[in-house]
Amino acid sequence: MDQTTVIAPQWQQAIYKVLKEGGVKQIAYVPDAGHAHAIRSAQADPDMQDIVLTTEEEGVALVSGAWLGGQRAALLMQSSGVGNCVNMFSLLRSCNFPFLTLVTMRGEYAEFNPWQGPMGKNTQSALEMMGITVLRVSRPEDVEEIVSAGLDAAFLAGEQVAILLSQSLIGRKKWERK
Amino acid sequence: MSTSVKIAVDRRTFVAKLLQATPDALVITGLGSPSYDVFAAGDRARNFYLWGAMGGSTSMGLGLALAQPSKSVVVITGDGEQLMGIGSLATIGVKQPANLTIVVLDNGHFGETGMQRSHSSLGTNLVAVAKGFGIADAFVVNQFEGFSDVARRVNARQGLAFAQVLISSDEPARVLPPRDGVYVKNRFRAELGFLPF
């Protein structure tokens, strides 16, 4: 494997900073390249629990359990994972659990893989269908502010919030392996 | 081996004895009969009853156990609910929360929907699955007295444990816990000293 040390883009660093300063203590995730920095940072942070999931719906229940126990938690996933969560989202509405998820988008911009299209194009409507407020970020300079706004809405007003990180923000996936 | 042993534990008595022996434990229940069993044993503010979100009980228990490491957390669920969230055992096996005990009341059937057979009576060995996911202390309980072994682990908080309790497949009368999730959530949090915002 050709692995060179890369410095994470500023916007990815901003996400971890907002979560950390916002008092998040548990970060659950199904990995995606756009979340790489937050995942690495959580793993390296002794005051943060990082929880790798087998499927995203586990994360919906996990962050609710964390809130029962008095902690703030966030769920990181890719747009395909939103579809895996749909029935589990009913837990959030039935109990009005605060909820913050960051979703890296696929299937919407310069996509190479057509299999990402069906879920990616319906990610926002699936979230909204289940009563989750959707905020979207497309410009790197907006990431910190919008993630912070979502975090406040979740943990101060008890809302269920998904922040979609546009595929144009994340950049084109490189398909050639050297 | 174990699921073919035809010794069956009475679910209501087992759960009642277990909870009597673990008065301080925080309890999450999987939807259906386990919620009724736990409520029938006596309502308490530190119980959180699921009425839906099938497959979510053990993940919820993990989030709670990580948030409250100095308290015992018990998930009491059924075989069907556990099977739907089976991957969560892998996730829990990675984290190894020492204060979490998972109790699966296993009658080998989906009780709530008319007693269709489940995987656990059709070949799946839940203890082997749990062990395969890295939960070393996974074991079968096939007699009523086994509640004390489970309770000891709950109270000790010395390691993650998984108990598959082979219960009889009779269905005791439904005893319905509150299904207002907001109420149950706020009551649970208040018990831990967390005020509503």
Short mmCIF file of N, CA and C in Angstrom, two decimals, chain A residues 58-144:
data_model
loop_
_atom_site.label_atom_id
_atom_site.label_comp_id
_atom_site.label_asym_id
_atom_site.label_seq_id
_atom_site.Cartn_x
_atom_site.Cartn_y
_atom_site.Cartn_z
N GLU A 58 -26.96 0.72 14.33
CA GLU A 58 -26.44 0.55 15.69
C GLU A 58 -26.13 1.91 16.31
N GLY A 59 -25.63 2.80 15.47
CA GLY A 59 -25.21 4.11 15.97
C GLY A 59 -26.37 4.96 16.45
N VAL A 60 -27.52 4.80 15.81
CA VAL A 60 -28.71 5.56 16.23
C VAL A 60 -29.09 5.15 17.65
N ALA A 61 -29.09 3.85 17.91
CA ALA A 61 -29.42 3.37 19.25
C ALA A 61 -28.31 3.71 20.24
N LEU A 62 -27.07 3.62 19.79
CA LEU A 62 -25.94 3.89 20.69
C LEU A 62 -25.93 5.33 21.18
N VAL A 63 -26.13 6.28 20.28
CA VAL A 63 -26.08 7.68 20.71
C VAL A 63 -27.26 7.99 21.64
N SER A 64 -28.37 7.29 21.45
CA SER A 64 -29.51 7.47 22.35
C SER A 64 -29.20 6.92 23.74
N GLY A 65 -28.53 5.79 23.77
CA GLY A 65 -28.09 5.22 25.05
C GLY A 65 -27.12 6.14 25.76
N ALA A 66 -26.24 6.75 24.99
CA ALA A 66 -25.28 7.70 25.58
C ALA A 66 -26.02 8.86 26.24
N TRP A 67 -27.04 9.36 25.56
CA TRP A 67 -27.82 10.48 26.11
C TRP A 67 -28.57 10.07 27.38
N LEU A 68 -29.09 8.85 27.39
CA LEU A 68 -29.72 8.35 28.61
C LEU A 68 -28.74 8.42 29.77
N GLY A 69 -27.48 8.15 29.46
CA GLY A 69 -26.44 8.16 30.48
C GLY A 69 -25.78 9.51 30.65
N GLY A 70 -26.33 10.54 30.04
CA GLY A 70 -25.84 11.89 30.29
C GLY A 70 -24.72 12.36 29.39
N GLN A 71 -24.44 11.63 28.33
CA GLN A 71 -23.35 12.05 27.45
C GLN A 71 -23.85 12.44 26.06
N ARG A 72 -23.12 13.34 25.45
CA ARG A 72 -23.36 13.71 24.06
C ARG A 72 -22.57 12.77 23.16
N ALA A 73 -23.21 12.31 22.10
CA ALA A 73 -22.54 11.43 21.16
C ALA A 73 -22.95 11.81 19.74
N ALA A 74 -22.09 11.50 18.79
CA ALA A 74 -22.38 11.82 17.39
C ALA A 74 -22.15 10.58 16.53
N LEU A 75 -22.85 10.54 15.41
CA LEU A 75 -22.77 9.41 14.48
C LEU A 75 -22.23 9.90 13.13
N LEU A 76 -21.19 9.25 12.66
CA LEU A 76 -20.60 9.58 11.36
C LEU A 76 -20.88 8.45 10.38
N MET A 77 -21.35 8.81 9.22
CA MET A 77 -21.63 7.78 8.22
C MET A 77 -21.63 8.36 6.81
N GLN A 78 -21.74 7.45 5.85
CA GLN A 78 -21.87 7.84 4.45
C GLN A 78 -23.36 7.81 4.08
N SER A 79 -23.71 8.48 3.00
CA SER A 79 -25.12 8.57 2.61
C SER A 79 -25.80 7.20 2.48
N SER A 80 -25.08 6.20 2.03
CA SER A 80 -25.68 4.87 1.90
C SER A 80 -26.18 4.36 3.25
N GLY A 81 -25.52 4.77 4.31
CA GLY A 81 -25.88 4.29 5.64
C GLY A 81 -27.20 4.84 6.14
N VAL A 82 -27.63 5.96 5.61
CA VAL A 82 -28.89 6.55 6.05
C VAL A 82 -30.04 5.58 5.79
N GLY A 83 -29.97 4.90 4.66
CA GLY A 83 -31.01 3.93 4.34
C GLY A 83 -31.05 2.79 5.33
N ASN A 84 -29.90 2.42 5.85
CA ASN A 84 -29.87 1.33 6.84
C ASN A 84 -30.54 1.72 8.15
N CYS A 85 -30.71 3.00 8.37
CA CYS A 85 -31.16 3.50 9.68
C CYS A 85 -32.66 3.72 9.79
N VAL A 86 -33.39 3.64 8.71
CA VAL A 86 -34.71 4.27 8.68
C VAL A 86 -35.62 3.86 9.83
N ASN A 87 -35.81 2.57 10.06
CA ASN A 87 -36.72 2.22 11.18
C ASN A 87 -36.13 2.61 12.53
N MET A 88 -34.81 2.52 12.65
CA MET A 88 -34.20 2.86 13.94
C MET A 88 -34.40 4.35 14.26
N PHE A 89 -34.56 5.18 13.23
CA PHE A 89 -34.83 6.60 13.49
C PHE A 89 -36.11 6.78 14.30
N SER A 90 -37.01 5.80 14.28
CA SER A 90 -38.25 5.95 15.04
C SER A 90 -37.96 6.05 16.53
N LEU A 91 -36.84 5.49 16.96
CA LEU A 91 -36.43 5.64 18.37
C LEU A 91 -36.25 7.12 18.73
N LEU A 92 -35.67 7.87 17.80
CA LEU A 92 -35.39 9.29 18.06
C LEU A 92 -36.68 10.07 18.24
N ARG A 93 -37.64 9.80 17.35
CA ARG A 93 -38.90 10.55 17.42
C ARG A 93 -39.79 10.08 18.56
N SER A 94 -39.77 8.78 18.82
CA SER A 94 -40.62 8.26 19.89
C SER A 94 -40.22 8.78 21.25
N CYS A 95 -38.94 9.04 21.42
CA CYS A 95 -38.44 9.46 22.73
C CYS A 95 -37.90 10.88 22.71
N ASN A 96 -37.92 11.51 21.56
CA ASN A 96 -37.32 12.82 21.37
C ASN A 96 -35.87 12.87 21.87
N PHE A 97 -35.08 11.94 21.41
CA PHE A 97 -33.66 11.96 21.74
C PHE A 97 -32.95 13.01 20.88
N PRO A 98 -32.05 13.77 21.46
CA PRO A 98 -31.19 14.64 20.65
C PRO A 98 -30.37 13.76 19.70
N PHE A 99 -30.11 14.26 18.51
CA PHE A 99 -29.40 13.41 17.55
C PHE A 99 -28.59 14.29 16.62
N LEU A 100 -27.32 13.95 16.48
CA LEU A 100 -26.44 14.65 15.55
C LEU A 100 -25.71 13.63 14.70
N THR A 101 -25.93 13.70 13.41
CA THR A 101 -25.17 12.83 12.51
C THR A 101 -24.53 13.66 11.41
N LEU A 102 -23.32 13.27 11.03
CA LEU A 102 -22.64 13.90 9.90
C LEU A 102 -22.57 12.86 8.79
N VAL A 103 -23.05 13.26 7.62
CA VAL A 103 -23.21 12.30 6.52
C VAL A 103 -22.39 12.78 5.33
N THR A 104 -21.41 11.97 4.94
CA THR A 104 -20.67 12.29 3.72
C THR A 104 -21.47 11.78 2.53
N MET A 105 -21.63 12.64 1.53
CA MET A 105 -22.52 12.33 0.41
C MET A 105 -21.80 11.60 -0.72
N ARG A 106 -22.53 10.67 -1.30
CA ARG A 106 -22.11 10.00 -2.53
C ARG A 106 -23.28 10.03 -3.49
N GLY A 107 -22.98 9.77 -4.74
CA GLY A 107 -24.04 9.63 -5.73
C GLY A 107 -24.68 10.93 -6.18
N GLU A 108 -23.99 12.04 -5.95
CA GLU A 108 -24.64 13.31 -6.32
C GLU A 108 -23.75 14.24 -7.15
N TYR A 109 -22.45 13.99 -7.20
CA TYR A 109 -21.56 14.93 -7.89
C TYR A 109 -20.31 14.19 -8.36
N ALA A 110 -20.10 14.20 -9.66
CA ALA A 110 -18.92 13.54 -10.25
C ALA A 110 -18.77 12.11 -9.74
N GLU A 111 -19.91 11.43 -9.62
CA GLU A 111 -19.90 10.06 -9.09
C GLU A 111 -19.48 9.09 -10.19
N PHE A 112 -18.63 8.16 -9.84
CA PHE A 112 -18.14 7.15 -10.77
C PHE A 112 -18.98 5.87 -10.67
N ASN A 113 -19.50 5.62 -9.48
CA ASN A 113 -20.15 4.35 -9.20
C ASN A 113 -21.68 4.50 -9.20
N PRO A 114 -22.33 3.98 -10.21
CA PRO A 114 -23.78 4.18 -10.30
C PRO A 114 -24.56 3.57 -9.14
N TRP A 115 -23.96 2.62 -8.44
CA TRP A 115 -24.64 1.96 -7.34
C TRP A 115 -24.83 2.91 -6.15
N GLN A 116 -24.10 4.02 -6.16
CA GLN A 116 -24.26 5.00 -5.09
C GLN A 116 -25.46 5.92 -5.34
N GLY A 117 -25.96 5.93 -6.58
CA GLY A 117 -27.00 6.89 -6.94
C GLY A 117 -28.32 6.73 -6.20
N PRO A 118 -28.90 5.53 -6.21
CA PRO A 118 -30.24 5.38 -5.65
C PRO A 118 -30.37 5.88 -4.21
N MET A 119 -29.38 5.56 -3.38
CA MET A 119 -29.49 6.03 -1.98
C MET A 119 -29.02 7.46 -1.85
N GLY A 120 -27.94 7.80 -2.57
CA GLY A 120 -27.40 9.16 -2.44
C GLY A 120 -28.40 10.22 -2.85
N LYS A 121 -29.14 9.94 -3.91
CA LYS A 121 -30.10 10.93 -4.38
C LYS A 121 -31.33 11.03 -3.48
N ASN A 122 -31.51 10.06 -2.60
CA ASN A 122 -32.68 10.05 -1.72
C ASN A 122 -32.32 10.18 -0.24
N THR A 123 -31.06 10.49 0.01
CA THR A 123 -30.62 10.57 1.41
C THR A 123 -31.36 11.67 2.16
N GLN A 124 -31.41 12.84 1.57
CA GLN A 124 -32.06 13.96 2.25
C GLN A 124 -33.54 13.68 2.49
N SER A 125 -34.21 13.14 1.46
CA SER A 125 -35.65 12.90 1.66
C SER A 125 -35.90 11.78 2.65
N ALA A 126 -35.02 10.79 2.71
CA ALA A 126 -35.20 9.71 3.70
C ALA A 126 -35.07 10.27 5.12
N LEU A 127 -34.11 11.15 5.31
CA LEU A 127 -33.94 11.77 6.63
C LEU A 127 -35.16 12.61 6.98
N GLU A 128 -35.59 13.44 6.03
CA GLU A 128 -36.72 14.33 6.29
C GLU A 128 -38.01 13.55 6.50
N MET A 129 -38.14 12.47 5.76
CA MET A 129 -39.31 11.60 5.91
C MET A 129 -39.43 11.11 7.36
N MET A 130 -38.29 10.89 8.01
CA MET A 130 -38.30 10.40 9.38
C MET A 130 -38.20 11.53 10.41
N GLY A 131 -38.39 12.75 9.94
CA GLY A 131 -38.50 13.87 10.88
C GLY A 131 -37.18 14.48 11.30
N ILE A 132 -36.14 14.20 10.56
CA ILE A 132 -34.82 14.73 10.92
C ILE A 132 -34.54 16.00 10.11
N THR A 133 -34.07 17.01 10.80
CA THR A 133 -33.75 18.28 10.15
C THR A 133 -32.43 18.14 9.39
N VAL A 134 -32.41 18.59 8.16
CA VAL A 134 -31.21 18.44 7.33
C VAL A 134 -30.55 19.80 7.10
N LEU A 135 -29.27 19.86 7.41
CA LEU A 135 -28.45 21.02 7.06
C LEU A 135 -27.41 20.52 6.07
N ARG A 136 -27.05 21.36 5.13
CA ARG A 136 -26.08 20.91 4.13
C ARG A 136 -24.90 21.87 4.08
N VAL A 137 -23.73 21.31 3.90
CA VAL A 137 -22.53 22.13 3.73
C VAL A 137 -21.88 21.78 2.41
N SER A 138 -21.58 22.81 1.63
CA SER A 138 -20.93 22.57 0.35
C SER A 138 -19.60 23.33 0.20
N ARG A 139 -19.38 24.33 1.07
CA ARG A 139 -18.14 25.10 0.96
C ARG A 139 -17.31 24.89 2.22
N PRO A 140 -16.03 24.64 2.04
CA PRO A 140 -15.18 24.33 3.20
C PRO A 140 -15.25 25.40 4.29
N GLU A 141 -15.36 26.65 3.87
CA GLU A 141 -15.35 27.72 4.87
C GLU A 141 -16.62 27.76 5.72
N ASP A 142 -17.66 27.03 5.30
CA ASP A 142 -18.91 27.01 6.07
C ASP A 142 -19.00 25.85 7.06
N VAL A 143 -18.06 24.93 6.97
CA VAL A 143 -18.21 23.68 7.73
C VAL A 143 -18.29 23.94 9.23
N GLU A 144 -17.37 24.72 9.75
CA GLU A 144 -17.31 24.89 11.20
C GLU A 144 -18.61 25.49 11.74
#
